[in-house]
XYZ file of C-alpha atoms in Angstrom:
750
model
C -11.251 12.399 -17.349
C -8.012 10.535 -17.985
C -5.013 12.554 -19.119
C -3.778 11.911 -22.612
C -0.444 10.181 -22.326
C 2.366 9.876 -24.769
C 2.938 6.434 -26.254
C 5.879 4.410 -25.038
C 8.762 6.341 -26.532
C 11.041 3.328 -26.069
C 8.877 0.968 -28.114
C 10.286 1.685 -31.609
C 13.829 0.942 -30.446
C 12.704 -2.257 -28.708
C 10.698 -3.452 -31.670
C 13.547 -2.806 -34.100
C 16.249 -4.273 -31.861
C 18.022 -0.982 -31.238
C 17.607 -0.946 -27.456
C 20.946 -1.460 -25.773
C 20.650 -3.716 -22.749
C 23.583 -4.386 -20.442
C 24.711 -7.288 -22.658
C 25.088 -4.801 -25.522
C 27.243 -2.361 -23.540
C 31.031 -2.371 -23.321
C 33.666 -0.262 -21.578
C 37.193 0.231 -22.934
C 39.609 -2.320 -21.497
C 36.895 -4.448 -19.919
C 37.570 -8.010 -18.834
C 35.273 -11.016 -18.811
C 34.202 -12.160 -15.369
C 33.182 -15.738 -14.549
C 32.149 -17.544 -11.385
C 33.086 -20.995 -10.063
C 30.084 -22.512 -8.348
C 29.581 -25.296 -5.862
C 28.399 -28.675 -7.185
C 27.319 -29.595 -3.651
C 24.206 -28.538 -1.777
C 26.132 -28.428 1.493
C 29.841 -28.974 1.999
C 32.866 -27.739 3.896
C 35.570 -26.157 1.756
C 38.765 -28.014 2.672
C 41.122 -26.201 0.289
C 41.211 -24.088 -2.858
C 44.281 -23.993 -5.139
C 44.210 -21.239 -7.786
C 47.863 -21.431 -8.882
C 47.114 -23.160 -12.196
C 44.354 -20.672 -13.016
C 46.626 -17.684 -12.381
C 49.207 -19.091 -14.813
C 46.789 -19.141 -17.757
C 47.592 -16.374 -20.298
C 45.040 -13.586 -20.271
C 43.914 -14.150 -16.684
C 44.165 -10.962 -14.603
C 42.527 -11.926 -11.327
C 41.436 -15.028 -9.469
C 39.544 -14.462 -6.221
C 38.425 -16.762 -3.447
C 36.763 -16.061 -0.129
C 40.058 -15.085 1.497
C 40.517 -12.242 -1.017
C 37.271 -10.357 -0.330
C 35.809 -8.560 2.712
C 33.513 -10.463 5.053
C 31.302 -7.948 6.846
C 27.817 -8.848 8.043
C 25.574 -7.518 5.310
C 22.502 -8.251 3.220
C 19.577 -6.435 1.593
C 17.231 -6.941 4.562
C 17.658 -7.060 8.335
C 18.974 -10.637 7.997
C 22.707 -10.140 7.351
C 23.662 -13.589 6.017
C 25.313 -12.645 2.702
C 28.921 -13.018 1.606
C 30.741 -12.013 -1.560
C 32.361 -15.445 -1.958
C 32.072 -18.507 0.263
C 35.037 -18.895 2.572
C 34.530 -22.017 4.653
C 31.289 -23.648 3.583
C 28.976 -23.838 0.562
C 25.268 -23.961 1.266
C 23.562 -24.671 -2.071
C 24.285 -25.963 -5.556
C 25.552 -22.896 -7.393
C 26.973 -21.129 -4.322
C 29.813 -18.819 -5.389
C 33.244 -20.273 -4.495
C 35.736 -18.392 -6.695
C 35.785 -15.894 -9.555
C 38.104 -14.979 -12.386
C 38.639 -11.982 -14.664
C 40.267 -12.622 -18.022
C 40.749 -11.109 -21.444
C 38.437 -13.560 -23.216
C 35.560 -15.924 -22.356
C 37.817 -18.842 -23.329
C 40.559 -17.801 -20.908
C 37.967 -17.258 -18.169
C 36.485 -20.718 -18.761
C 39.933 -22.333 -18.749
C 40.760 -20.577 -15.486
C 37.595 -21.831 -13.831
C 38.472 -25.377 -14.902
C 41.972 -24.969 -13.453
C 40.812 -24.047 -9.947
C 41.168 -27.042 -7.630
C 38.641 -27.185 -4.800
C 38.471 -29.957 -2.235
C 35.057 -30.304 -0.558
C 33.923 -32.319 2.427
C 30.210 -32.967 1.738
C 27.832 -32.349 4.640
C 24.257 -33.514 5.244
C 21.751 -31.244 3.538
C 18.085 -30.419 4.047
C 15.567 -29.406 1.375
C 12.201 -29.290 3.121
C 11.253 -26.412 5.454
C 9.377 -28.738 7.755
C 12.345 -31.148 7.886
C 14.718 -28.237 8.483
C 12.755 -27.223 11.588
C 13.083 -30.652 13.219
C 15.534 -31.241 16.021
C 18.796 -32.644 14.677
C 18.313 -31.288 11.147
C 21.430 -30.044 9.341
C 22.098 -26.440 10.333
C 22.448 -24.097 7.354
C 23.723 -21.065 9.303
C 25.318 -21.519 12.722
C 23.829 -18.185 13.843
C 20.357 -19.728 13.429
C 20.625 -23.255 14.844
C 16.876 -23.805 14.408
C 17.113 -22.824 10.696
C 14.338 -20.269 11.216
C 15.363 -16.654 10.620
C 11.796 -15.364 10.907
C 8.745 -16.477 12.850
C 5.425 -14.630 12.525
C 2.398 -14.889 14.790
C -0.693 -12.783 14.137
C -4.043 -13.186 15.921
C -7.040 -10.895 16.065
C -10.236 -11.954 17.798
C -11.091 -15.314 19.356
C -10.336 -17.743 16.533
C -11.085 -20.914 18.497
C -14.509 -19.588 19.535
C -15.262 -18.650 15.917
C -14.529 -22.183 14.726
C -16.526 -23.666 17.622
C -19.733 -21.949 16.499
C -19.250 -22.506 12.753
C -21.815 -24.321 10.611
C -19.121 -25.335 8.163
C -15.317 -25.517 8.154
C -13.263 -26.243 5.062
C -9.523 -26.261 4.459
C -6.496 -28.424 3.861
C -2.873 -28.232 2.788
C -2.041 -26.164 -0.295
C 1.412 -25.862 -1.846
C 2.788 -23.437 -4.395
C 5.577 -24.099 -6.813
C 9.088 -22.810 -7.429
C 8.623 -20.308 -10.293
C 11.460 -18.930 -12.423
C 10.784 -15.247 -13.102
C 11.432 -15.861 -16.802
C 12.872 -12.444 -17.655
C 14.023 -12.387 -21.282
C 17.235 -10.572 -20.368
C 19.526 -12.743 -18.213
C 21.419 -11.345 -15.218
C 24.254 -9.005 -16.233
C 26.530 -6.299 -14.843
C 29.579 -4.195 -15.709
C 31.703 -2.996 -12.776
C 34.459 -0.412 -12.709
C 36.451 1.363 -9.999
C 38.063 4.804 -9.997
C 40.109 6.443 -7.270
C 37.878 9.492 -6.968
C 34.430 8.128 -7.812
C 34.690 4.705 -6.187
C 32.619 1.815 -7.542
C 30.290 2.167 -10.544
C 27.941 -0.642 -11.522
C 26.009 -0.665 -14.776
C 23.225 -3.117 -14.124
C 19.431 -3.422 -14.461
C 18.447 -3.173 -10.788
C 15.043 -1.618 -10.237
C 15.828 -0.672 -6.648
C 19.254 0.884 -7.334
C 19.361 3.072 -4.213
C 18.604 0.167 -1.900
C 21.083 -1.977 -3.834
C 23.673 0.771 -3.381
C 23.282 0.536 0.396
C 23.821 -3.229 0.324
C 26.875 -3.060 -1.917
C 28.445 -0.169 0.020
C 28.115 -2.230 3.203
C 29.748 -5.229 1.513
C 32.898 -3.253 0.686
C 32.885 -0.938 3.718
C 32.300 2.141 1.567
C 30.172 5.226 2.103
C 27.102 5.130 -0.127
C 28.407 8.086 -2.105
C 31.276 5.894 -3.298
C 28.896 3.479 -5.029
C 27.043 4.555 -8.157
C 24.525 2.398 -10.002
C 23.538 3.229 -13.557
C 20.485 1.398 -14.862
C 20.280 0.614 -18.592
C 16.986 -0.504 -20.166
C 15.671 -3.566 -18.328
C 14.634 -6.684 -20.220
C 12.183 -7.922 -17.617
C 12.638 -8.807 -13.973
C 9.387 -9.588 -12.111
C 11.370 -9.336 -8.864
C 14.567 -11.154 -9.846
C 16.787 -8.102 -10.314
C 16.499 -6.156 -7.082
C 19.999 -7.106 -5.914
C 22.339 -9.883 -7.005
C 25.583 -11.512 -5.896
C 26.973 -11.263 -9.447
C 27.068 -7.475 -8.982
C 29.314 -7.836 -5.944
C 31.577 -10.395 -7.571
C 32.059 -8.223 -10.659
C 32.938 -5.330 -8.353
C 35.481 -7.403 -6.436
C 37.089 -8.589 -9.675
C 37.231 -5.059 -11.101
C 38.957 -3.772 -8.001
C 41.484 -6.615 -8.031
C 42.199 -6.397 -11.776
C 42.081 -2.569 -11.899
C 40.019 -2.824 -15.050
C 36.287 -2.909 -15.799
C 34.771 -6.380 -15.496
C 31.674 -7.582 -17.275
C 29.580 -10.601 -16.195
C 26.583 -11.631 -18.299
C 24.912 -14.979 -17.619
C 23.745 -17.257 -20.378
C 20.325 -18.871 -19.927
C 21.877 -22.012 -18.412
C 23.688 -20.113 -15.652
C 20.680 -17.844 -15.145
C 18.426 -20.823 -14.462
C 21.073 -22.816 -12.555
C 21.430 -19.986 -10.070
C 17.890 -18.624 -10.284
C 16.370 -17.191 -7.133
C 12.786 -18.251 -7.803
C 9.436 -17.350 -6.287
C 9.307 -18.499 -2.655
C 7.484 -21.856 -2.553
C 4.933 -21.959 0.257
C 3.247 -24.781 2.125
C -0.048 -23.534 3.556
C -2.292 -25.243 6.070
C -5.585 -23.349 6.061
C -9.045 -23.499 7.624
C -11.934 -21.101 7.103
C -15.110 -21.210 9.192
C -18.518 -19.873 8.121
C -22.067 -19.797 9.408
C -25.015 -21.425 7.662
C -25.670 -18.252 5.637
C -22.161 -18.279 4.220
C -20.752 -15.478 6.355
C -17.161 -16.059 7.411
C -16.432 -16.411 11.123
C -12.751 -17.240 11.255
C -9.601 -18.005 9.303
C -6.589 -19.930 10.565
C -3.399 -20.466 8.543
C 0.100 -21.813 9.081
C 2.694 -21.126 6.417
C 6.123 -22.614 5.800
C 8.305 -20.619 3.409
C 11.504 -21.996 1.876
C 14.054 -19.153 2.003
C 16.795 -21.323 0.539
C 20.296 -20.841 1.885
C 20.318 -17.039 2.072
C 17.731 -14.334 2.688
C 16.780 -12.131 -0.219
C 13.209 -10.779 0.015
C 11.505 -13.907 1.333
C 10.629 -12.306 4.745
C 8.424 -9.767 2.997
C 6.785 -12.512 0.951
C 5.951 -14.508 4.083
C 4.578 -11.461 5.917
C 2.381 -10.603 2.952
C 1.053 -14.153 2.690
C 0.154 -14.133 6.384
C -1.756 -10.858 6.293
C -2.720 -9.317 2.925
C -5.792 -11.472 1.991
C -7.347 -10.563 5.361
C -8.018 -7.113 3.863
C -9.990 -8.583 0.946
C -12.749 -10.288 2.955
C -14.263 -9.977 6.409
C -13.021 -13.225 7.902
C -14.063 -12.365 11.448
C -11.304 -13.619 13.727
C -7.991 -14.399 12.062
C -4.849 -16.230 13.086
C -1.654 -16.743 11.081
C 1.642 -18.351 11.952
C 4.505 -18.126 9.490
C 7.872 -19.858 9.423
C 10.666 -18.627 7.172
C 13.112 -21.507 6.983
C 16.659 -21.948 5.709
C 17.233 -24.966 3.468
C 20.028 -26.002 1.102
C 18.118 -24.821 -1.937
C 19.206 -21.819 -3.968
C 17.919 -18.648 -2.255
C 14.374 -17.672 -3.133
C 13.024 -14.190 -3.531
C 10.020 -12.187 -4.545
C 8.035 -12.312 -7.730
C 4.996 -10.435 -8.953
C 2.221 -10.987 -6.436
C 4.674 -11.115 -3.533
C 3.065 -13.820 -1.352
C -0.458 -12.480 -1.789
C -1.173 -14.483 -4.931
C 0.146 -17.639 -3.235
C -2.170 -17.262 -0.247
C -5.109 -16.302 -2.453
C -4.701 -19.626 -4.260
C -5.493 -21.326 -0.946
C -8.093 -18.844 0.311
C -10.094 -18.678 -2.912
C -10.034 -22.475 -3.273
C -11.416 -22.925 0.246
C -14.134 -20.337 -0.391
C -15.353 -22.428 -3.320
C -15.385 -25.491 -1.077
C -17.485 -23.638 1.501
C -19.914 -22.551 -1.199
C -20.203 -26.134 -2.427
C -20.731 -27.377 1.113
C -23.528 -24.868 1.698
C -25.089 -25.378 -1.726
C -24.490 -21.717 -2.610
C -23.126 -19.947 -5.654
C -19.400 -19.151 -5.048
C -19.995 -15.580 -6.227
C -22.774 -15.143 -3.673
C -20.488 -16.256 -0.837
C -17.839 -13.788 -1.970
C -20.298 -10.893 -2.212
C -21.507 -11.602 1.340
C -18.000 -11.207 2.736
C -15.991 -8.704 0.656
C -14.635 -5.411 2.000
C -16.170 -2.120 0.890
C -15.373 1.574 0.631
C -15.052 3.456 3.907
C -14.111 0.423 5.961
C -10.961 -0.184 7.977
C -9.903 -3.803 7.671
C -8.896 -6.190 10.440
C -5.227 -5.219 9.964
C -5.869 -1.466 9.749
C -6.009 -0.866 5.996
C -8.140 2.248 5.357
C -10.223 1.758 2.234
C -10.895 5.282 1.000
C -11.921 3.778 -2.329
C -13.111 0.267 -3.135
C -15.200 -0.854 -6.095
C -14.788 -4.577 -5.497
C -18.535 -5.282 -5.488
C -18.879 -3.561 -8.868
C -15.946 -5.624 -10.171
C -17.611 -8.886 -9.102
C -20.953 -7.906 -10.588
C -19.393 -6.845 -13.881
C -17.172 -9.910 -14.277
C -20.245 -12.106 -13.744
C -21.984 -10.261 -16.591
C -18.988 -10.396 -18.937
C -18.255 -14.075 -18.375
C -21.854 -15.264 -18.485
C -21.496 -16.609 -14.957
C -25.126 -17.768 -14.879
C -24.331 -20.503 -17.452
C -21.905 -22.087 -14.962
C -24.486 -24.601 -13.700
C -25.277 -25.762 -17.234
C -21.752 -26.374 -18.549
C -21.059 -29.880 -19.878
C -18.724 -32.336 -18.192
C -15.028 -31.404 -18.306
C -15.790 -27.697 -18.729
C -15.701 -25.302 -15.796
C -15.915 -21.675 -14.723
C -13.902 -20.444 -11.753
C -13.889 -17.111 -9.951
C -11.277 -15.515 -7.738
C -10.772 -12.051 -6.283
C -7.613 -10.119 -5.531
C -6.330 -7.073 -3.703
C -2.963 -5.403 -3.366
C -1.255 -2.181 -2.345
C -0.049 0.916 -4.180
C 3.235 1.248 -2.334
C 3.939 -0.325 1.042
C 5.197 1.632 4.046
C 6.825 -1.452 5.533
C 9.470 -1.669 2.797
C 11.774 0.745 4.570
C 11.495 1.504 8.294
C 13.003 4.966 7.757
C 10.612 6.522 5.271
C 8.298 6.117 2.296
C 7.745 8.477 -0.599
C 9.334 9.740 -3.764
C 11.011 12.862 -5.136
C 10.839 14.352 -8.606
C 12.318 17.321 -10.423
C 10.532 19.121 -13.271
C 12.702 21.369 -15.402
C 12.087 23.697 -18.342
C 14.892 23.074 -20.804
C 16.296 25.722 -23.106
C 14.558 24.156 -26.107
C 11.143 24.391 -24.418
C 10.965 20.694 -23.571
C 10.016 19.722 -20.034
C 12.392 17.306 -18.370
C 11.197 15.194 -15.441
C 13.700 13.385 -13.226
C 12.630 10.622 -10.859
C 14.296 8.018 -8.690
C 11.772 5.357 -9.723
C 12.683 2.890 -12.467
C 10.892 2.030 -15.700
C 10.806 -1.757 -16.049
C 9.061 -1.609 -19.380
C 5.680 -1.247 -17.676
C 5.113 2.224 -19.164
C 6.103 4.264 -16.112
C 7.899 6.947 -18.133
C 4.921 7.415 -20.452
C 2.588 7.656 -17.464
C 4.803 10.233 -15.747
C 5.004 12.246 -18.979
C 1.215 12.217 -19.131
C 0.886 13.398 -15.519
C 3.327 16.284 -15.991
C 1.770 17.224 -19.326
C -1.706 17.363 -17.854
C -0.561 19.624 -14.985
C 1.320 21.967 -17.319
C -1.178 21.898 -20.164
C 1.397 20.810 -22.753
C 1.650 18.013 -25.288
C 2.963 14.848 -23.554
C 5.423 14.462 -26.403
C 7.171 17.577 -25.031
C 7.904 15.854 -21.695
C 11.049 13.765 -21.337
C 11.298 11.454 -18.301
C 14.721 10.462 -17.012
C 15.746 8.031 -14.267
C 18.186 5.261 -13.485
C 21.376 6.787 -12.121
C 22.027 7.041 -8.392
C 24.725 9.629 -9.042
C 22.453 11.957 -10.945
C 18.742 11.626 -10.268
C 16.689 12.025 -7.066
C 16.543 9.246 -4.497
C 13.821 6.663 -5.024
C 12.952 3.480 -3.144
C 12.397 1.849 -6.509
C 9.960 -0.184 -8.511
C 8.394 -2.723 -6.172
C 5.190 -3.106 -4.163
C 3.207 -1.670 -7.103
C 4.283 1.811 -6.018
C 5.333 3.556 -9.239
C 2.043 5.106 -10.341
C 0.796 6.339 -6.970
C 3.995 7.110 -5.030
C 6.269 8.233 -7.881
C 3.366 9.661 -9.883
C 2.304 11.915 -7.006
C 5.861 13.247 -6.743
C 5.830 14.020 -10.475
C 2.446 15.727 -10.123
C 3.707 17.903 -7.254
C 6.919 18.822 -9.078
C 4.951 19.757 -12.196
C 2.557 21.865 -10.120
C 5.482 23.748 -8.613
C 6.991 24.280 -12.051
C 3.665 25.630 -13.291
C 3.482 28.026 -10.322
C 7.042 29.172 -11.021
C 6.155 29.720 -14.684
C 3.139 31.808 -13.687
C 5.287 33.959 -11.402
C 7.998 34.349 -14.009
C 5.492 35.252 -16.715
C 4.220 38.119 -14.573
C 7.795 39.152 -13.716
C 9.018 39.120 -17.315
C 5.893 40.085 -19.258
C 4.070 42.336 -16.848
C 1.335 41.932 -14.216
C -1.292 41.214 -16.844
C 0.469 38.050 -18.063
C -1.486 34.850 -17.717
C -0.471 31.166 -17.997
C -3.017 29.058 -19.856
C -2.890 25.762 -21.767
C 0.892 25.550 -21.830
C 1.597 29.110 -22.974
C 1.820 32.588 -21.459
C -0.348 35.417 -22.808
C 0.414 39.112 -22.358
C -0.683 42.204 -24.275
C -2.261 40.091 -26.967
C 0.887 38.098 -27.603
C 1.460 34.386 -26.946
C 4.773 33.072 -25.536
C 5.437 29.354 -25.786
C 7.747 27.368 -23.488
C 10.798 27.818 -25.683
C 10.385 31.608 -25.601
C 9.876 31.593 -21.843
C 12.960 29.401 -21.423
C 15.043 31.904 -23.416
C 13.709 34.818 -21.364
C 14.441 32.975 -18.126
C 18.022 32.146 -19.111
C 18.650 35.737 -20.153
C 17.502 37.005 -16.746
C 19.191 34.261 -14.637
C 22.753 33.968 -15.919
C 21.958 31.048 -18.204
C 20.255 28.969 -15.527
C 17.148 26.888 -16.215
C 13.829 27.031 -14.402
C 13.157 23.937 -12.341
C 11.086 22.761 -9.397
C 11.631 19.893 -6.987
C 8.986 18.175 -4.862
C 8.653 15.171 -2.585
C 5.536 13.152 -1.921
C 5.169 11.455 1.443
C 1.981 9.404 1.815
C -0.091 9.468 4.981
C 0.518 5.845 5.870
C 1.615 3.794 8.869
C 4.625 1.582 9.381
C 2.962 -1.682 10.456
C 3.405 -2.419 14.164
C 4.917 -5.731 15.372
C 1.515 -7.393 14.929
C 1.373 -6.085 11.314
C -1.390 -3.592 12.157
C -1.450 -0.239 10.400
C -2.439 1.440 7.149
C 0.615 0.774 4.963
C -0.543 2.114 1.602
C -2.327 5.239 0.382
C -4.539 3.274 -2.050
C -5.648 -0.321 -2.530
C -6.528 -1.831 -5.917
C -8.975 -4.712 -6.307
C -9.880 -7.214 -9.013
C -12.399 -9.911 -9.860
C -11.422 -12.589 -12.381
C -13.228 -15.518 -14.022
C -11.492 -18.312 -15.934
C -13.111 -20.906 -18.165
C -11.323 -24.202 -18.779
C -11.786 -27.360 -20.760
C -10.101 -30.568 -19.606
C -9.150 -33.351 -22.028
C -9.926 -36.585 -20.155
C -7.572 -38.562 -22.418
C -4.467 -36.467 -21.637
C -5.489 -34.620 -18.481
C -4.484 -31.353 -20.082
C -6.476 -28.319 -18.953
C -6.827 -25.571 -21.515
C -7.989 -22.090 -20.542
C -10.615 -21.224 -23.140
C -11.846 -17.894 -21.778
C -10.729 -15.260 -19.297
C -12.419 -12.119 -17.951
C -10.774 -9.577 -15.637
C -12.418 -6.509 -14.101
C -10.207 -4.177 -12.076
C -10.661 -1.300 -9.689
C -7.468 0.622 -10.450
C -8.969 4.043 -9.813
C -8.770 6.350 -12.826
C -6.703 4.699 -15.548
C -3.908 7.038 -16.650
C -2.417 4.909 -19.420
C -5.039 2.533 -20.773
C -2.795 0.601 -23.145
C -0.195 -0.001 -20.444
C -2.775 -0.882 -17.780
C -4.531 -3.339 -20.080
C -1.180 -4.827 -21.020
C -0.342 -5.290 -17.347
C -3.549 -7.257 -16.787
C -3.143 -9.423 -19.887
C 0.488 -10.101 -18.966
C -0.485 -10.976 -15.412
C -3.129 -13.405 -16.649
C -0.647 -15.097 -19.012
C 1.936 -15.370 -16.243
C -0.677 -16.751 -13.846
C -1.829 -19.387 -16.341
C 1.767 -20.594 -16.651
C 2.091 -20.668 -12.874
C -1.144 -22.633 -12.434
C -0.760 -25.172 -15.211
C 2.839 -25.790 -16.270
C 5.732 -23.895 -14.659
C 7.861 -25.580 -12.000
C 11.590 -25.241 -11.420
C 12.283 -28.857 -10.522
C 15.126 -29.695 -8.148
C 16.789 -32.902 -7.048
C 19.132 -32.817 -4.050
C 19.156 -29.052 -4.466
C 20.149 -29.051 -8.142
C 17.811 -27.592 -10.755
C 16.823 -30.264 -13.289
C 15.151 -28.254 -16.068
C 17.847 -25.775 -17.042
C 16.475 -24.416 -20.287
C 13.324 -22.833 -21.642
C 12.744 -26.053 -23.582
C 12.521 -28.038 -20.370
C 10.941 -25.283 -18.270
C 7.564 -24.870 -19.936
C 6.197 -21.323 -20.070
C 2.899 -20.350 -21.737
C 2.939 -19.409 -25.394
C 0.305 -17.741 -27.514
C -1.654 -20.980 -27.898
C -1.931 -21.341 -24.104
C -3.537 -17.955 -23.471
C -7.085 -17.196 -24.663
C -8.273 -13.704 -25.557
C -8.487 -11.851 -22.239
C -11.392 -9.463 -21.736
C -10.245 -6.574 -19.524
C -12.431 -3.834 -18.081
C -11.831 -1.165 -15.457
C -14.343 0.224 -12.974
C -13.068 3.788 -12.901
C -13.836 5.679 -9.695
C -11.169 8.159 -8.519
C -9.140 7.300 -5.447
C -8.572 10.415 -3.292
C -4.864 9.705 -2.849
C -3.700 8.678 -6.312
C -2.467 11.114 -8.959
C -5.686 12.170 -10.742
C -7.420 9.338 -8.874
C -5.194 6.468 -10.052
C -4.266 3.285 -8.174
C -1.866 0.476 -9.059
C -2.520 -2.475 -11.360
C 0.832 -4.261 -11.845
C 0.676 -6.973 -9.180
C -3.035 -7.292 -8.519
C -3.218 -8.394 -12.166
C -1.743 -11.787 -11.285
C -3.087 -12.209 -7.741
C -6.383 -13.988 -8.573
C -5.203 -15.951 -11.622
C -3.923 -19.271 -10.169
C -6.999 -19.521 -7.949
C -9.431 -18.688 -10.771
C -7.878 -21.373 -13.001
C -7.778 -23.923 -10.168
C -11.419 -23.220 -9.274
C -12.432 -23.657 -12.912
C -10.647 -27.034 -13.069
C -12.317 -28.133 -9.828
C -15.685 -27.131 -11.260
C -14.973 -29.071 -14.459
C -13.832 -32.257 -12.714
C -15.475 -32.313 -9.290
C -12.085 -32.835 -7.658
C -9.787 -30.117 -6.420
C -6.089 -29.551 -7.035
C -4.273 -28.290 -3.975
C -0.698 -28.340 -5.276
C 0.512 -26.171 -8.158
C 1.107 -26.697 -11.003
C -1.948 -28.614 -12.141
C -0.210 -30.275 -15.062
C -1.797 -32.702 -17.464
C -0.104 -35.585 -15.677
C -1.463 -34.532 -12.277
C -4.989 -34.173 -13.609
C -4.810 -37.391 -15.647
C -3.698 -39.383 -12.603
C -6.555 -37.905 -10.595
C -9.065 -38.792 -13.279
C -7.747 -42.331 -13.596
C -7.316 -42.713 -9.837
C -4.165 -44.786 -9.811
C -3.557 -43.648 -6.255
C -0.440 -41.614 -6.794
C -2.355 -38.363 -7.239
C -4.264 -38.794 -4.011
C -2.196 -36.280 -2.000
C -2.868 -33.630 -4.602
C -6.580 -33.983 -5.000
C -9.576 -34.112 -2.755
């Protein structure tokens, strides 16, 4: 039975515009920070003259690369970051200088008064070109432009392909997606002698960000504090950001708080989009449709600096192998520097990209064998109790039930009878619920549950609510353990100087990893309440349904809190607990069980293609998920519907276009995202079977919601047209050219 959870307590403020995001916050005496950016994709900095900028009234600081520290640092093992460029710029938008001034006008005038002389250098924008001998070198420390090279092989792949009855594959490419968070990048930085650096900014991995920023300034971590205000969306874009460091450097130089908030233009100009992948793939199967082997090579464009692209590449090379039994598998991955703006993670984290290719090829195999695509999938999917080729232990898996149910809901049997230009497409997805490989030192979460003097229960966590309903879910977990109304539980997080350590909101880890810590802390608080009730009320006292009973009297939490304070010098009763999952850090070949629980999904999309315009319209969508026991149905359903909408935009329209490294569509008018008219009603169902490791049997749903979407839409379009799109997005123009066969669409379609 699912626990009753409190509704999103933050919703009324958001709906009525009362939520205060970082752009709404101000500190006394704060200055406006602004950044001068490179107009060149690759150039040597010959000279920078800031004398005219410093003379402008109201300007308090002007910084260049020579004014800031230059340690080797970065958020991952690849330490290629700087605070400001000192000798060379590596992409359009690279940070060259920064100013702090009393007003936006003075800051803008100062930026215009900085004189920079550049010596343009050859640039490279294609990963495959960047790997060629003689290509421009982006970082001298990596003369081959390849910071990461992955090779994974299990089984005899060549032998598997040699005995195959059918082999299908090709080259698939995914697009450069802007995360599209409504709230642009923003930060307020301030320094104090005793406390050090404080950043007010919407990072959802604030403790990891603190490590990166402390390293940048040579500070102990305790001298960096990050306070997280409400977050207006991220989808992976707000883990860490150079603007945070630049604001900090300006605040230290000016000795006053500095505030930097991007407008939409700057946010898109400097966006660190989803990592675009080029995927060469082959899958082999026998005559009965059973897979024998899979072979992929992936090129990932990291841009000019490493954010979280290594994790995206590793996921793309391995995660889908735990969705199907492919037999023998081989993957080679190249993470490549180019002179594009750095790329980073986005919802789906490389898995959705590879599933676009994998699920497309599965449909081609089914067509080649004359089989139903659903039948081929059911022959090859993973099941409960299995250990996958990369070591994932599937202690729960209801994928078969998901496929069966989505076929019923969508009317899959009518697929063969649909008229021309209408199509049904299926795709499956899997993901993790936390990933041990995020941090080589540890995985887990800590929570504190506290009985306040007013009888409310306060839960502290190091995880971050992104608006996905985490706080409401945690309140529901604690309330169910304690037997109290969820409205009496207050969840707090988002301050590295106050709340327990947390790795943060990524890898779909909040519900299972953070939720288990909350469950344990609440259980310890309940045990402490039971002991205290006996101590204060006598040995016959009993704790039941959120109250203590003794001698025929009932004592609620507020009364117990008063009794406890009276007996403990005013202190409050609290309990602290940590949850550490039984998982493995993947070995160098990416083998190991990295997550305590794995969610699965089966999706079907229906499309209609207008042959006159080429426009594909999604007319129906059905999604069935194995997310374990659903703890917060409204939030979980919202996650799936949001993932479907985001995936439709990814598949059909979104593309951050660049020319010589410069973004061309720098507004939400020119960067098309799906609106209400682009998204059909989405039918969402959950197959609810408890997972043994999730809190009350729950698993994650946040990222697996988007994983199958691009492939389901692409498969539906291929079914409608009889030709297959292998490069996202499948815009009206792409489809129209394919239908009218003018030759230019040939590389995109089979």
